[in-house]
Amino acid sequence: MEWIKRRKTKKIKIGNVYIGGDAPISVQSMTKTDTRNIKQTLGQINELCEAGCEIVRCAIMDDEAVAAIKEIKKKSPIPIIADIHFQYHLAIASLEAGIDGIRINPGNIGSWGKVSEIIRVAKDKNIPIRIGVNSGSLEKNLLNKYGWPSADAMAESAYNWVGKFEDEGFTLMKLSIKSSDVKTTIITNEKISKLIDYPIHIGLTEAGPLQEGITKSGVALGALLREGIGDTIRVSLSEHPVKEVDAAYEILSSLHLRKKHGIDIVSCPTCGRIQIDLIPLVATLKKRLSHIKKAIKIAVLGCMVNAIGESKEADLAICGGKKFGLIVVKGKIKEKVPESQLIEKFVKEVENYAKNISNEKN
């Protein structure tokens, strides 16, 4: 039985990244710098690229930001989407600046004439538009109809906008419907996915700080992805954007939809049997191995109850004993090492392993 059957969607292209169809689910983030600061913004984009981010969005607040994004686009290693709210002329200016895509919430642009003008320019330049709908900026008539930003209200809003864009002869689009509520986000995307075949960008808006945001995003995105819904994702956190990318890959990797970008660590929660100081050991290894970007799975297991068996599922593993650890490579015990030497020995083992394998394509 197929583990996850992805829904069939149209395929579009943002820069050099395909979204929808049979393309891998892409990982996005958003810069948290002032876009007008070209140096800082490019620095963050490069960090995101290094972490595995495939598409990045930048806020466009004024004409100065438009001028900056034109220069940023020239040097960015990944496609850039201009994020526009309220001022339709900034969307048009960004399209003229050669951006890879734009994100608008049609409901806060103003008149349909302004939205139509954006569509006309995007169509002429063959640049995709992401239609954004979220609970914080729903149209007044739908709020009056439903009484609150319900899943039905947001799904109807999104469906109506798609129809209007199609009436303009525009089909180069993807859709994003977000709420800060997990249940509403799941139900809304389930509803809209039955009505359209355009690519869907999934995520929670304003998911929160690190722990809360990752937990809620994992639940919402995991549920949708398991149903085959979602062609590109962002985990929105009140944190450095690299943490968003890391979280996105953890979610995709856990569902076997993408390989994690870098080291994947599996470790036991520990219990009364443990005779090795495992928790700081895991934390140190995570830091020491963060420079390795190849897809390698390691396991750090605290005792011998299931260690040898479970270590066979990892590329390399540590199986803890009484103040020592067994280093296991591809399921075979290679060396017994005192706890005091375990970190250095294991780091070298992983680094050597990384040198000898090809960097598999995620």
mmCIF file of C-alpha atoms in Angstrom:
data_model
loop_
_atom_site.group_PDB
_atom_site.id
_atom_site.type_symbol
_atom_site.label_atom_id
_atom_site.label_comp_id
_atom_site.label_asym_id
_atom_site.label_seq_id
_atom_site.Cartn_x
_atom_site.Cartn_y
_atom_site.Cartn_z
ATOM 1 C CA MET A 1 0.000 0.000 0.000
ATOM 2 C CA GLU A 2 1.299 3.436 -0.942
ATOM 3 C CA TRP A 3 2.374 5.337 2.175
ATOM 4 C CA ILE A 4 1.333 8.795 0.963
ATOM 5 C CA LYS A 5 -0.496 9.458 -2.273
ATOM 6 C CA ARG A 6 0.000 13.107 -3.134
ATOM 7 C CA ARG A 7 -2.895 14.895 -4.749
ATOM 8 C CA LYS A 8 -2.377 15.757 -8.407
ATOM 9 C CA THR A 9 -1.709 19.443 -8.918
ATOM 10 C CA LYS A 10 -0.555 21.678 -11.718
ATOM 11 C CA LYS A 11 3.197 22.241 -11.864
ATOM 12 C CA ILE A 12 4.573 25.776 -11.792
ATOM 13 C CA LYS A 13 8.097 27.122 -11.588
ATOM 14 C CA ILE A 14 9.505 29.710 -9.165
ATOM 15 C CA GLY A 15 12.904 30.659 -10.533
ATOM 16 C CA ASN A 16 14.572 27.271 -10.998
ATOM 17 C CA VAL A 17 12.365 25.427 -8.475
ATOM 18 C CA TYR A 18 9.340 23.427 -9.584
ATOM 19 C CA ILE A 19 6.282 23.325 -7.329
ATOM 20 C CA GLY A 20 3.391 20.904 -7.675
ATOM 21 C CA GLY A 21 2.932 17.960 -9.998
ATOM 22 C CA ASP A 22 5.607 15.352 -9.365
ATOM 23 C CA ALA A 23 8.125 17.840 -7.947
ATOM 24 C CA PRO A 24 9.501 17.265 -4.432
ATOM 25 C CA ILE A 25 7.771 19.222 -1.685
ATOM 26 C CA SER A 26 9.877 22.379 -1.467
ATOM 27 C CA VAL A 27 10.988 24.152 1.712
ATOM 28 C CA GLN A 28 10.501 27.900 2.077
ATOM 29 C CA SER A 29 11.274 30.554 4.643
ATOM 30 C CA MET A 30 11.184 34.338 4.913
ATOM 31 C CA THR A 31 13.956 36.783 5.699
ATOM 32 C CA LYS A 32 13.561 38.619 8.990
ATOM 33 C CA THR A 33 15.866 41.486 8.113
ATOM 34 C CA ASP A 34 14.865 44.893 6.797
ATOM 35 C CA THR A 35 14.845 44.196 3.045
ATOM 36 C CA ARG A 36 16.243 47.673 2.448
ATOM 37 C CA ASN A 37 19.456 46.529 4.125
ATOM 38 C CA ILE A 38 20.907 44.629 1.181
ATOM 39 C CA LYS A 39 23.956 43.267 2.983
ATOM 40 C CA GLN A 40 22.019 41.865 5.958
ATOM 41 C CA THR A 41 19.276 40.432 3.790
ATOM 42 C CA LEU A 42 21.701 38.695 1.443
ATOM 43 C CA GLY A 43 23.573 37.368 4.466
ATOM 44 C CA GLN A 44 20.416 35.780 5.802
ATOM 45 C CA ILE A 45 19.474 34.402 2.386
ATOM 46 C CA ASN A 46 22.884 32.740 2.134
ATOM 47 C CA GLU A 47 22.423 31.226 5.604
ATOM 48 C CA LEU A 48 19.029 29.896 4.572
ATOM 49 C CA CYS A 49 20.398 28.443 1.359
ATOM 50 C CA GLU A 50 23.158 26.688 3.281
ATOM 51 C CA ALA A 51 20.506 25.177 5.579
ATOM 52 C CA GLY A 52 18.576 23.797 2.608
ATOM 53 C CA CYS A 53 15.987 26.514 1.999
ATOM 54 C CA GLU A 54 14.855 26.399 -1.626
ATOM 55 C CA ILE A 55 12.693 29.525 -1.930
ATOM 56 C CA VAL A 56 12.821 32.671 0.196
ATOM 57 C CA ARG A 57 10.268 35.444 0.658
ATOM 58 C CA CYS A 58 11.185 39.069 1.401
ATOM 59 C CA ALA A 59 8.897 41.803 2.704
ATOM 60 C CA ILE A 60 8.440 44.757 0.344
ATOM 61 C CA MET A 61 7.320 47.765 2.381
ATOM 62 C CA ASP A 62 8.135 50.701 0.107
ATOM 63 C CA ASP A 63 9.932 51.822 -3.056
ATOM 64 C CA GLU A 64 13.314 51.610 -1.342
ATOM 65 C CA ALA A 65 12.673 47.931 -0.625
ATOM 66 C CA VAL A 66 11.796 47.395 -4.304
ATOM 67 C CA ALA A 67 15.116 48.952 -5.341
ATOM 68 C CA ALA A 68 16.929 46.733 -2.821
ATOM 69 C CA ILE A 69 15.190 43.535 -3.922
ATOM 70 C CA LYS A 70 16.306 44.160 -7.493
ATOM 71 C CA GLU A 71 19.934 44.112 -6.325
ATOM 72 C CA ILE A 72 19.350 41.217 -3.919
ATOM 73 C CA LYS A 73 17.809 39.145 -6.698
ATOM 74 C CA LYS A 74 21.000 39.478 -8.764
ATOM 75 C CA LYS A 75 23.106 37.858 -6.025
ATOM 76 C CA SER A 76 20.655 35.472 -4.368
ATOM 77 C CA PRO A 77 21.505 31.753 -4.705
ATOM 78 C CA ILE A 78 17.806 30.808 -4.440
ATOM 79 C CA PRO A 79 14.560 32.174 -5.952
ATOM 80 C CA ILE A 80 13.002 35.188 -4.240
ATOM 81 C CA ILE A 81 9.327 35.946 -3.740
ATOM 82 C CA ALA A 82 8.282 39.534 -3.028
ATOM 83 C CA ASP A 83 5.769 39.733 -0.185
ATOM 84 C CA ILE A 84 3.263 42.542 -0.812
ATOM 85 C CA HIS A 85 0.451 43.915 1.319
ATOM 86 C CA PHE A 86 -1.910 46.844 0.708
ATOM 87 C CA GLN A 87 0.058 48.762 -1.948
ATOM 88 C CA TYR A 88 -0.535 47.323 -5.394
ATOM 89 C CA HIS A 89 2.065 49.575 -7.035
ATOM 90 C CA LEU A 90 4.779 47.782 -5.030
ATOM 91 C CA ALA A 91 3.655 44.467 -6.522
ATOM 92 C CA ILE A 92 3.888 45.892 -10.031
ATOM 93 C CA ALA A 93 7.270 47.489 -9.305
ATOM 94 C CA SER A 94 8.577 44.184 -7.915
ATOM 95 C CA LEU A 95 7.413 42.361 -11.030
ATOM 96 C CA GLU A 96 9.181 44.968 -13.159
ATOM 97 C CA ALA A 97 12.314 44.451 -11.021
ATOM 98 C CA GLY A 98 12.535 40.849 -12.201
ATOM 99 C CA ILE A 99 11.445 39.019 -9.046
ATOM 100 C CA ASP A 100 10.822 35.247 -9.274
ATOM 101 C CA GLY A 101 7.340 35.417 -7.786
ATOM 102 C CA ILE A 102 5.033 37.579 -5.717
ATOM 103 C CA ARG A 103 2.774 36.899 -2.783
ATOM 104 C CA ILE A 104 -0.353 38.987 -2.386
ATOM 105 C CA ASN A 105 -3.457 38.784 -0.276
ATOM 106 C CA PRO A 106 -6.018 40.070 -2.793
ATOM 107 C CA GLY A 107 -8.383 40.955 0.027
ATOM 108 C CA ASN A 108 -6.131 43.714 1.336
ATOM 109 C CA ILE A 109 -4.941 45.152 -1.993
ATOM 110 C CA GLY A 110 -8.025 47.294 -2.436
ATOM 111 C CA SER A 111 -10.199 47.382 -5.552
ATOM 112 C CA TRP A 112 -10.388 44.520 -8.012
ATOM 113 C CA GLY A 113 -9.030 46.891 -10.646
ATOM 114 C CA LYS A 114 -5.741 47.067 -8.733
ATOM 115 C CA VAL A 115 -5.554 43.284 -8.383
ATOM 116 C CA SER A 116 -6.365 42.938 -12.073
ATOM 117 C CA GLU A 117 -3.464 45.233 -12.967
ATOM 118 C CA ILE A 118 -1.086 43.070 -10.919
ATOM 119 C CA ILE A 119 -2.356 39.999 -12.730
ATOM 120 C CA ARG A 120 -1.877 41.667 -16.120
ATOM 121 C CA VAL A 121 1.786 42.478 -15.456
ATOM 122 C CA ALA A 122 2.489 39.036 -13.937
ATOM 123 C CA LYS A 123 0.898 37.393 -16.958
ATOM 124 C CA ASP A 124 2.957 39.477 -19.372
ATOM 125 C CA LYS A 125 6.160 38.552 -17.544
ATOM 126 C CA ASN A 126 5.173 34.924 -16.888
ATOM 127 C CA ILE A 127 5.745 35.321 -13.142
ATOM 128 C CA PRO A 128 3.745 33.203 -10.661
ATOM 129 C CA ILE A 129 1.502 34.704 -8.004
ATOM 130 C CA ARG A 130 0.882 33.168 -4.620
ATOM 131 C CA ILE A 131 -2.663 33.976 -3.481
ATOM 132 C CA GLY A 132 -2.611 34.307 0.279
ATOM 133 C CA VAL A 133 -5.704 33.969 2.456
ATOM 134 C CA ASN A 134 -5.488 34.039 6.222
ATOM 135 C CA SER A 135 -7.798 34.448 9.179
ATOM 136 C CA GLY A 136 -6.538 37.937 9.983
ATOM 137 C CA SER A 137 -7.540 39.593 6.717
ATOM 138 C CA LEU A 138 -10.721 37.918 5.504
ATOM 139 C CA GLU A 139 -13.184 39.928 3.400
ATOM 140 C CA LYS A 140 -15.911 41.696 5.369
ATOM 141 C CA ASN A 141 -18.779 40.097 3.446
ATOM 142 C CA LEU A 142 -17.531 36.622 4.404
ATOM 143 C CA LEU A 143 -17.038 37.638 8.026
ATOM 144 C CA ASN A 144 -20.615 38.889 8.040
ATOM 145 C CA LYS A 145 -21.829 35.681 6.378
ATOM 146 C CA TYR A 146 -20.047 33.232 8.691
ATOM 147 C CA GLY A 147 -19.592 35.384 11.814
ATOM 148 C CA TRP A 148 -15.901 34.545 12.216
ATOM 149 C CA PRO A 149 -12.883 33.409 10.126
ATOM 150 C CA SER A 150 -14.066 29.797 9.962
ATOM 151 C CA ALA A 151 -12.691 27.094 7.708
ATOM 152 C CA ASP A 152 -15.728 27.482 5.451
ATOM 153 C CA ALA A 153 -15.202 31.240 5.225
ATOM 154 C CA MET A 154 -11.518 30.955 4.300
ATOM 155 C CA ALA A 155 -12.084 28.138 1.820
ATOM 156 C CA GLU A 156 -14.820 30.150 0.112
ATOM 157 C CA SER A 157 -12.590 33.211 -0.009
ATOM 158 C CA ALA A 158 -9.747 31.255 -1.612
ATOM 159 C CA TYR A 159 -12.034 29.549 -4.122
ATOM 160 C CA ASN A 160 -13.570 32.877 -5.139
ATOM 161 C CA TRP A 161 -10.159 34.463 -5.697
ATOM 162 C CA VAL A 162 -8.991 31.539 -7.817
ATOM 163 C CA GLY A 163 -12.085 31.927 -9.980
ATOM 164 C CA LYS A 164 -11.442 35.646 -10.450
ATOM 165 C CA PHE A 165 -7.827 35.045 -11.427
ATOM 166 C CA GLU A 166 -8.925 32.403 -13.938
ATOM 167 C CA ASP A 167 -11.454 34.853 -15.380
ATOM 168 C CA GLU A 168 -8.471 37.087 -16.144
ATOM 169 C CA GLY A 169 -6.848 34.195 -18.009
ATOM 170 C CA PHE A 170 -4.239 33.688 -15.291
ATOM 171 C CA THR A 171 -3.366 30.168 -14.115
ATOM 172 C CA LEU A 172 0.262 30.546 -13.024
ATOM 173 C CA MET A 173 -0.553 30.524 -9.333
ATOM 174 C CA LYS A 174 -0.345 28.670 -6.080
ATOM 175 C CA LEU A 175 -2.591 29.032 -3.068
ATOM 176 C CA SER A 176 -1.948 29.481 0.631
ATOM 177 C CA ILE A 177 -4.636 29.418 3.323
ATOM 178 C CA LYS A 178 -3.319 29.829 6.841
ATOM 179 C CA SER A 179 -4.605 30.266 10.367
ATOM 180 C CA SER A 180 -2.803 30.269 13.703
ATOM 181 C CA ASP A 181 -5.254 27.542 14.756
ATOM 182 C CA VAL A 182 -4.260 23.970 13.927
ATOM 183 C CA LYS A 183 -7.776 22.600 13.460
ATOM 184 C CA THR A 184 -8.892 25.482 11.227
ATOM 185 C CA THR A 185 -5.764 25.207 9.079
ATOM 186 C CA ILE A 186 -6.226 21.476 8.543
ATOM 187 C CA ILE A 187 -9.948 21.635 7.745
ATOM 188 C CA THR A 188 -9.605 24.656 5.447
ATOM 189 C CA ASN A 189 -6.879 23.055 3.361
ATOM 190 C CA GLU A 190 -8.809 19.793 3.188
ATOM 191 C CA LYS A 191 -11.795 21.706 1.833
ATOM 192 C CA ILE A 192 -9.936 23.764 -0.767
ATOM 193 C CA SER A 193 -7.865 20.798 -1.989
ATOM 194 C CA LYS A 194 -11.084 19.146 -3.170
ATOM 195 C CA LEU A 195 -12.043 22.213 -5.202
ATOM 196 C CA ILE A 196 -8.865 23.207 -7.034
ATOM 197 C CA ASP A 197 -5.834 21.571 -8.654
ATOM 198 C CA TYR A 198 -3.359 24.398 -8.168
ATOM 199 C CA PRO A 199 -0.292 23.867 -5.937
ATOM 200 C CA ILE A 200 -0.906 24.551 -2.262
ATOM 201 C CA HIS A 201 1.579 26.144 0.126
ATOM 202 C CA ILE A 202 0.887 24.923 3.678
ATOM 203 C CA GLY A 203 1.841 26.231 7.083
ATOM 204 C CA LEU A 204 0.494 27.891 10.189
ATOM 205 C CA THR A 205 0.571 31.657 10.359
ATOM 206 C CA GLU A 206 2.031 33.076 13.579
ATOM 207 C CA ALA A 207 2.805 29.593 14.891
ATOM 208 C CA GLY A 208 4.700 31.043 17.868
ATOM 209 C CA PRO A 209 8.008 30.534 19.681
ATOM 210 C CA LEU A 210 10.264 27.563 18.995
ATOM 211 C CA GLN A 211 8.708 24.742 21.021
ATOM 212 C CA GLU A 212 5.084 25.776 20.615
ATOM 213 C CA GLY A 213 5.539 26.669 16.947
ATOM 214 C CA ILE A 214 7.246 23.426 16.002
ATOM 215 C CA THR A 215 4.677 21.361 17.879
ATOM 216 C CA LYS A 216 1.661 23.052 16.292
ATOM 217 C CA SER A 217 3.256 23.125 12.850
ATOM 218 C CA GLY A 218 4.225 19.466 13.101
ATOM 219 C CA VAL A 219 0.659 18.481 13.937
ATOM 220 C CA ALA A 220 -0.963 20.633 11.218
ATOM 221 C CA LEU A 221 1.526 19.993 8.431
ATOM 222 C CA GLY A 222 1.910 16.323 9.313
ATOM 223 C CA ALA A 223 -1.845 15.772 9.103
ATOM 224 C CA LEU A 224 -2.119 17.534 5.739
ATOM 225 C CA LEU A 225 0.964 15.944 4.213
ATOM 226 C CA ARG A 226 -0.261 12.492 5.262
ATOM 227 C CA GLU A 227 -3.394 13.207 3.217
ATOM 228 C CA GLY A 228 -1.253 14.175 0.236
ATOM 229 C CA ILE A 229 -2.005 17.891 0.619
ATOM 230 C CA GLY A 230 0.869 20.353 0.294
ATOM 231 C CA ASP A 231 3.346 21.088 -2.478
ATOM 232 C CA THR A 232 5.572 23.540 -0.603
ATOM 233 C CA ILE A 233 5.827 24.365 3.107
ATOM 234 C CA ARG A 234 6.997 26.938 5.609
ATOM 235 C CA VAL A 235 7.235 26.532 9.372
ATOM 236 C CA SER A 236 6.635 30.059 10.694
ATOM 237 C CA LEU A 237 8.487 30.594 13.976
ATOM 238 C CA SER A 238 9.377 33.557 16.165
ATOM 239 C CA GLU A 239 12.999 32.500 15.714
ATOM 240 C CA HIS A 240 15.903 32.812 13.304
ATOM 241 C CA PRO A 241 14.637 31.582 9.918
ATOM 242 C CA VAL A 242 17.227 28.798 9.717
ATOM 243 C CA LYS A 243 15.314 27.112 12.540
ATOM 244 C CA GLU A 244 12.229 27.220 10.303
ATOM 245 C CA VAL A 245 14.105 25.333 7.593
ATOM 246 C CA ASP A 246 15.458 22.781 10.071
ATOM 247 C CA ALA A 247 11.943 22.161 11.406
ATOM 248 C CA ALA A 248 10.510 21.816 7.896
ATOM 249 C CA TYR A 249 13.020 19.139 6.991
ATOM 250 C CA GLU A 250 12.367 17.307 10.260
ATOM 251 C CA ILE A 251 8.670 17.163 9.399
ATOM 252 C CA LEU A 252 9.241 16.040 5.805
ATOM 253 C CA SER A 253 11.910 13.552 6.818
ATOM 254 C CA SER A 254 9.726 12.006 9.510
ATOM 255 C CA LEU A 255 7.084 11.325 6.841
ATOM 256 C CA HIS A 256 9.703 9.962 4.398
ATOM 257 C CA LEU A 257 8.875 12.730 1.937
ATOM 258 C CA ARG A 258 12.348 14.300 1.821
ATOM 259 C CA LYS A 259 15.754 13.406 3.171
ATOM 260 C CA LYS A 260 16.887 15.640 5.960
ATOM 261 C CA HIS A 261 19.458 18.251 4.972
ATOM 262 C CA GLY A 262 22.404 17.103 7.055
ATOM 263 C CA ILE A 263 22.754 14.867 10.108
ATOM 264 C CA ASP A 264 19.621 13.108 11.362
ATOM 265 C CA ILE A 265 20.031 12.208 15.034
ATOM 266 C CA VAL A 266 17.962 9.511 16.711
ATOM 267 C CA SER A 267 18.479 9.216 20.456
ATOM 268 C CA CYS A 268 16.805 7.456 23.332
ATOM 269 C CA PRO A 269 14.995 9.446 26.069
ATOM 270 C CA THR A 270 17.059 7.636 28.766
ATOM 271 C CA CYS A 271 15.758 5.811 31.836
ATOM 272 C CA GLY A 272 17.005 4.287 35.096
ATOM 273 C CA ARG A 273 19.099 1.698 33.249
ATOM 274 C CA ILE A 274 21.440 4.219 31.707
ATOM 275 C CA GLN A 275 25.073 4.313 32.870
ATOM 276 C CA ILE A 276 26.401 6.898 30.436
ATOM 277 C CA ASP A 277 25.787 10.669 30.448
ATOM 278 C CA LEU A 278 23.729 10.623 27.274
ATOM 279 C CA ILE A 279 21.792 13.902 27.237
ATOM 280 C CA PRO A 280 24.855 16.226 27.093
ATOM 281 C CA LEU A 281 26.493 13.706 24.753
ATOM 282 C CA VAL A 282 23.654 14.123 22.243
ATOM 283 C CA ALA A 283 23.695 17.918 22.553
ATOM 284 C CA THR A 284 27.462 18.057 21.953
ATOM 285 C CA LEU A 285 27.311 15.716 18.969
ATOM 286 C CA LYS A 286 24.525 17.756 17.401
ATOM 287 C CA LYS A 287 26.689 20.874 17.644
ATOM 288 C CA ARG A 288 29.924 19.211 16.575
ATOM 289 C CA LEU A 289 28.336 17.563 13.528
ATOM 290 C CA SER A 290 26.279 20.542 12.349
ATOM 291 C CA HIS A 291 28.817 21.328 9.600
ATOM 292 C CA ILE A 292 28.056 18.069 7.787
ATOM 293 C CA LYS A 293 25.406 18.611 5.112
ATOM 294 C CA LYS A 294 25.235 15.089 3.739
ATOM 295 C CA ALA A 295 22.184 12.960 4.567
ATOM 296 C CA ILE A 296 23.546 10.737 7.357
ATOM 297 C CA LYS A 297 21.497 9.082 10.087
ATOM 298 C CA ILE A 298 23.126 8.529 13.453
ATOM 299 C CA ALA A 299 21.715 6.927 16.589
ATOM 300 C CA VAL A 300 22.779 7.563 20.178
ATOM 301 C CA LEU A 301 21.397 4.839 22.426
ATOM 302 C CA GLY A 302 21.855 4.711 26.156
ATOM 303 C CA CYS A 303 21.878 1.027 27.074
ATOM 304 C CA MET A 304 22.004 -2.445 25.573
ATOM 305 C CA VAL A 305 18.289 -3.317 25.847
ATOM 306 C CA ASN A 306 17.570 -2.646 22.158
ATOM 307 C CA ALA A 307 20.720 -0.794 21.159
ATOM 308 C CA ILE A 308 22.357 -3.297 18.848
ATOM 309 C CA GLY A 309 19.114 -3.978 16.986
ATOM 310 C CA GLU A 310 18.084 -0.341 16.706
ATOM 311 C CA SER A 311 21.548 0.807 15.672
ATOM 312 C CA LYS A 312 21.213 -1.249 12.479
ATOM 313 C CA GLU A 313 18.664 1.277 11.216
ATOM 314 C CA ALA A 314 21.262 4.081 11.366
ATOM 315 C CA ASP A 315 24.406 4.687 9.326
ATOM 316 C CA LEU A 316 26.465 5.112 12.487
ATOM 317 C CA ALA A 317 25.570 4.677 16.140
ATOM 318 C CA ILE A 318 26.743 4.809 19.715
ATOM 319 C CA CYS A 319 25.490 2.077 22.023
ATOM 320 C CA GLY A 320 26.110 3.084 25.617
ATOM 321 C CA GLY A 321 27.364 0.832 28.387
ATOM 322 C CA LYS A 322 28.848 1.402 31.839
ATOM 323 C CA LYS A 323 31.036 4.467 31.195
ATOM 324 C CA PHE A 324 31.779 3.339 27.655
ATOM 325 C CA GLY A 325 30.161 3.267 24.240
ATOM 326 C CA LEU A 326 30.251 0.920 21.291
ATOM 327 C CA ILE A 327 30.737 2.667 17.957
ATOM 328 C CA VAL A 328 28.639 0.898 15.345
ATOM 329 C CA VAL A 329 28.975 1.486 11.596
ATOM 330 C CA LYS A 330 26.317 0.066 9.268
ATOM 331 C CA GLY A 331 25.128 -2.324 11.957
ATOM 332 C CA LYS A 332 28.579 -3.722 12.783
ATOM 333 C CA ILE A 333 30.477 -3.000 15.996
ATOM 334 C CA LYS A 334 33.697 -1.243 15.117
ATOM 335 C CA GLU A 335 35.163 -0.173 18.449
ATOM 336 C CA LYS A 336 34.572 -0.052 22.207
ATOM 337 C CA VAL A 337 35.505 3.412 23.487
ATOM 338 C CA PRO A 338 35.731 4.874 27.033
ATOM 339 C CA GLU A 339 33.127 7.562 27.654
ATOM 340 C CA SER A 340 35.832 10.230 27.998
ATOM 341 C CA GLN A 341 36.989 9.597 24.406
ATOM 342 C CA LEU A 342 33.611 8.872 22.850
ATOM 343 C CA ILE A 343 32.793 12.286 21.396
ATOM 344 C CA GLU A 344 36.131 12.790 19.645
ATOM 345 C CA LYS A 345 36.248 9.249 18.288
ATOM 346 C CA PHE A 346 32.673 9.326 17.047
ATOM 347 C CA VAL A 347 32.935 12.757 15.433
ATOM 348 C CA LYS A 348 35.995 11.601 13.476
ATOM 349 C CA GLU A 349 34.160 8.433 12.465
ATOM 350 C CA VAL A 350 31.190 10.406 11.143
ATOM 351 C CA GLU A 351 33.434 12.891 9.327
ATOM 352 C CA ASN A 352 35.343 10.050 7.639
ATOM 353 C CA TYR A 353 32.081 8.371 6.708
ATOM 354 C CA ALA A 354 30.815 11.632 5.181
ATOM 355 C CA LYS A 355 33.948 11.951 3.046
ATOM 356 C CA ASN A 356 33.463 8.483 1.607
ATOM 357 C CA ILE A 357 29.875 8.725 0.510
ATOM 358 C CA SER A 358 28.299 10.713 -2.296
ATOM 359 C CA ASN A 359 26.053 13.554 -1.246
ATOM 360 C CA GLU A 360 22.732 11.975 -2.089
ATOM 361 C CA LYS A 361 20.213 14.271 -3.654
ATOM 362 C CA ASN A 362 17.454 15.205 -1.219
#
